[in-house]
Amino acid sequence: MRASHADRERAVDVLKAGFAEGRLQQPEYEQRMGRAYQAQTHAELQMLVADLPQGPVPQAQFAPRPGVPATFMPMPMPMQMPMPVHTNSSATGALICGILMPMTWGATSIPAVILGHKARAEIRRTGERGDGQAIAGIVLGWLGIGGWALFLLVFVLLAATGG
């Protein structure tokens, strides 16, 4: 099996410990270090550290063996949170308010914008799904608000001109 950079570093750590404990002389230590960095397979690394207290640890093994200092063991993988499978309810509410906006004469425009922004903040924090729904609710809500603003502007202009 081909050796990874981490495998080489573990073998180098074993060699360093062997040198620090007086198990290797300086010339032999330097020679083995050079070979460790050039090693291509686990077998080559094992040959370099076979006569030392322990050799490189396979990547799949995470529990320390008796007599193996934790220094030479691979770091445990951090636990990853599973991706949530549900959609943010505020995002769904924003989309529904945006869709209902024409039927309510724009009364649901402001709730669509508020729920959409609230949903996007929650989605960023929790990683839930529904960002597209939240954006759609925001866009539809602002279109409704813009429509009402245009209507009021035209009404005021007509009233001011006496028309």
GROMACS .gro file of C-alpha atoms in nm:
model
  163
    1MET     CA    1   0.000   0.000   0.000
    2ARG     CA    2   0.130   0.346  -0.086
    3ALA     CA    3   0.231   0.566   0.206
    4SER     CA    4   0.076   0.908   0.265
    5HIS     CA    5   0.246   1.221   0.396
    6ALA     CA    6   0.090   1.152   0.737
    7ASP     CA    7   0.235   0.797   0.736
    8ARG     CA    8   0.581   0.938   0.662
    9GLU     CA    9   0.545   1.195   0.941
   10ARG     CA   10   0.448   0.923   1.191
   11ALA     CA   11   0.756   0.721   1.091
   12VAL     CA   12   0.971   1.034   1.130
   13ASP     CA   13   0.822   1.087   1.478
   14VAL     CA   14   0.918   0.730   1.571
   15LEU     CA   15   1.272   0.792   1.443
   16LYS     CA   16   1.295   1.118   1.639
   17ALA     CA   17   1.184   0.940   1.955
   18GLY     CA   18   1.436   0.661   1.893
   19PHE     CA   19   1.716   0.915   1.846
   20ALA     CA   20   1.611   1.111   2.157
   21GLU     CA   21   1.612   0.788   2.363
   22GLY     CA   22   1.963   0.702   2.240
   23ARG     CA   23   1.853   0.403   2.029
   24LEU     CA   24   2.000   0.555   1.708
   25GLN     CA   25   2.332   0.724   1.645
   26GLN     CA   26   2.340   1.057   1.456
   27PRO     CA   27   2.456   0.920   1.113
   28GLU     CA   28   2.205   0.632   1.116
   29TYR     CA   29   1.929   0.868   1.231
   30GLU     CA   30   1.996   1.111   0.944
   31GLN     CA   31   2.012   0.827   0.691
   32ARG     CA   32   1.681   0.681   0.809
   33MET     CA   33   1.518   1.026   0.808
   34GLY     CA   34   1.615   1.075   0.444
   35ARG     CA   35   1.479   0.732   0.351
   36ALA     CA   36   1.155   0.799   0.546
   37TYR     CA   37   1.082   1.114   0.346
   38GLN     CA   38   1.152   0.926   0.020
   39ALA     CA   39   0.953   0.613   0.113
   40GLN     CA   40   0.669   0.525  -0.124
   41THR     CA   41   0.507   0.232   0.060
   42HIS     CA   42   0.415   0.125   0.412
   43ALA     CA   43   0.661  -0.165   0.381
   44GLU     CA   44   0.952   0.076   0.330
   45LEU     CA   45   0.846   0.276   0.636
   46GLN     CA   46   0.805  -0.042   0.843
   47MET     CA   47   1.161  -0.152   0.756
   48LEU     CA   48   1.295   0.184   0.882
   49VAL     CA   49   1.130   0.159   1.223
   50ALA     CA   50   1.099  -0.218   1.274
   51ASP     CA   51   1.382  -0.233   1.529
   52LEU     CA   52   1.242   0.059   1.731
   53PRO     CA   53   0.973   0.028   2.002
   54GLN     CA   54   0.694   0.065   1.745
   55GLY     CA   55   0.638   0.147   1.380
   56PRO     CA   56   0.390   0.353   1.181
   57VAL     CA   57   0.027   0.308   1.276
   58PRO     CA   58  -0.221   0.227   0.997
   59GLN     CA   59  -0.460   0.510   0.915
   60ALA     CA   60  -0.774   0.308   0.996
   61GLN     CA   61  -0.669   0.241   1.356
   62PHE     CA   62  -0.766   0.510   1.607
   63ALA     CA   63  -0.760   0.336   1.946
   64PRO     CA   64  -0.413   0.337   2.105
   65ARG     CA   65  -0.254  -0.004   2.143
   66PRO     CA   66  -0.103  -0.091   2.479
   67GLY     CA   67   0.249   0.049   2.503
   68VAL     CA   68   0.201   0.297   2.217
   69PRO     CA   69   0.224   0.659   2.330
   70ALA     CA   70  -0.065   0.874   2.209
   71THR     CA   71   0.193   1.100   2.044
   72PHE     CA   72   0.241   0.850   1.762
   73MET     CA   73  -0.128   0.776   1.706
   74PRO     CA   74  -0.329   0.954   1.434
   75MET     CA   75  -0.562   1.232   1.540
   76PRO     CA   76  -0.925   1.116   1.574
   77MET     CA   77  -1.157   1.255   1.309
   78PRO     CA   78  -1.392   1.525   1.443
   79MET     CA   79  -1.757   1.430   1.464
   80GLN     CA   80  -1.953   1.589   1.182
   81MET     CA   81  -2.308   1.700   1.232
   82PRO     CA   82  -2.545   1.527   0.989
   83MET     CA   83  -2.704   1.756   0.737
   84PRO     CA   84  -3.058   1.845   0.838
   85VAL     CA   85  -3.321   1.708   0.606
   86HIS     CA   86  -3.599   1.957   0.677
   87THR     CA   87  -3.668   2.297   0.528
   88ASN     CA   88  -3.675   2.608   0.743
   89SER     CA   89  -4.038   2.688   0.828
   90SER     CA   90  -3.982   3.065   0.811
   91ALA     CA   91  -3.857   3.022   0.453
   92THR     CA   92  -4.172   2.832   0.364
   93GLY     CA   93  -4.382   3.105   0.529
   94ALA     CA   94  -4.198   3.375   0.334
   95LEU     CA   95  -4.265   3.198   0.006
   96ILE     CA   96  -4.634   3.144   0.089
   97CYS     CA   97  -4.675   3.511   0.186
   98GLY     CA   98  -4.504   3.615  -0.137
   99ILE     CA   99  -4.727   3.391  -0.349
  100LEU     CA  100  -5.043   3.514  -0.171
  101MET     CA  101  -4.943   3.878  -0.220
  102PRO     CA  102  -5.151   3.939  -0.541
  103MET     CA  103  -5.460   3.777  -0.385
  104THR     CA  104  -5.432   3.987  -0.067
  105TRP     CA  105  -5.369   4.313  -0.258
  106GLY     CA  106  -5.015   4.325  -0.117
  107ALA     CA  107  -5.107   4.282   0.248
  108THR     CA  108  -4.866   3.986   0.281
  109SER     CA  109  -4.570   4.169   0.121
  110ILE     CA  110  -4.417   4.297   0.444
  111PRO     CA  111  -4.450   3.962   0.626
  112ALA     CA  112  -4.287   3.793   0.323
  113VAL     CA  113  -3.984   4.024   0.347
  114ILE     CA  114  -3.955   3.990   0.725
  115LEU     CA  115  -3.993   3.611   0.724
  116GLY     CA  116  -3.750   3.580   0.432
  117HIS     CA  117  -3.473   3.773   0.611
  118LYS     CA  118  -3.541   3.585   0.936
  119ALA     CA  119  -3.524   3.253   0.752
  120ARG     CA  120  -3.194   3.338   0.580
  121ALA     CA  121  -3.037   3.423   0.918
  122GLU     CA  122  -3.162   3.095   1.068
  123ILE     CA  123  -3.042   2.897   0.766
  124ARG     CA  124  -2.692   3.044   0.792
  125ARG     CA  125  -2.683   2.958   1.163
  126THR     CA  126  -2.832   2.607   1.150
  127GLY     CA  127  -2.754   2.484   0.798
  128GLU     CA  128  -3.117   2.402   0.720
  129ARG     CA  129  -3.251   2.393   0.366
  130GLY     CA  130  -3.484   2.653   0.216
  131ASP     CA  131  -3.258   2.941   0.117
  132GLY     CA  132  -3.419   2.959  -0.229
  133GLN     CA  133  -3.766   2.978  -0.076
  134ALA     CA  134  -3.653   3.259   0.153
  135ILE     CA  135  -3.504   3.455  -0.138
  136ALA     CA  136  -3.819   3.404  -0.346
  137GLY     CA  137  -4.033   3.532  -0.056
  138ILE     CA  138  -3.808   3.838  -0.017
  139VAL     CA  139  -3.819   3.919  -0.389
  140LEU     CA  140  -4.197   3.878  -0.415
  141GLY     CA  141  -4.244   4.082  -0.098
  142TRP     CA  142  -4.032   4.370  -0.228
  143LEU     CA  143  -4.216   4.358  -0.561
  144GLY     CA  144  -4.545   4.395  -0.371
  145ILE     CA  145  -4.408   4.684  -0.164
  146GLY     CA  146  -4.275   4.848  -0.479
  147GLY     CA  147  -4.613   4.802  -0.649
  148TRP     CA  148  -4.791   4.974  -0.360
  149ALA     CA  149  -4.533   5.254  -0.355
  150LEU     CA  150  -4.583   5.310  -0.730
  151PHE     CA  151  -4.962   5.307  -0.687
  152LEU     CA  152  -4.945   5.563  -0.405
  153LEU     CA  153  -4.704   5.783  -0.605
  154VAL     CA  154  -4.937   5.786  -0.905
  155PHE     CA  155  -5.237   5.856  -0.677
  156VAL     CA  156  -5.060   6.148  -0.507
  157LEU     CA  157  -4.948   6.293  -0.842
  158LEU     CA  158  -5.299   6.268  -0.982
  159ALA     CA  159  -5.444   6.429  -0.670
  160ALA     CA  160  -5.184   6.710  -0.681
  161THR     CA  161  -5.255   6.793  -1.048
  162GLY     CA  162  -5.627   6.797  -0.984
  163GLY     CA  163  -5.687   6.518  -1.227
   0.00000   0.00000   0.00000
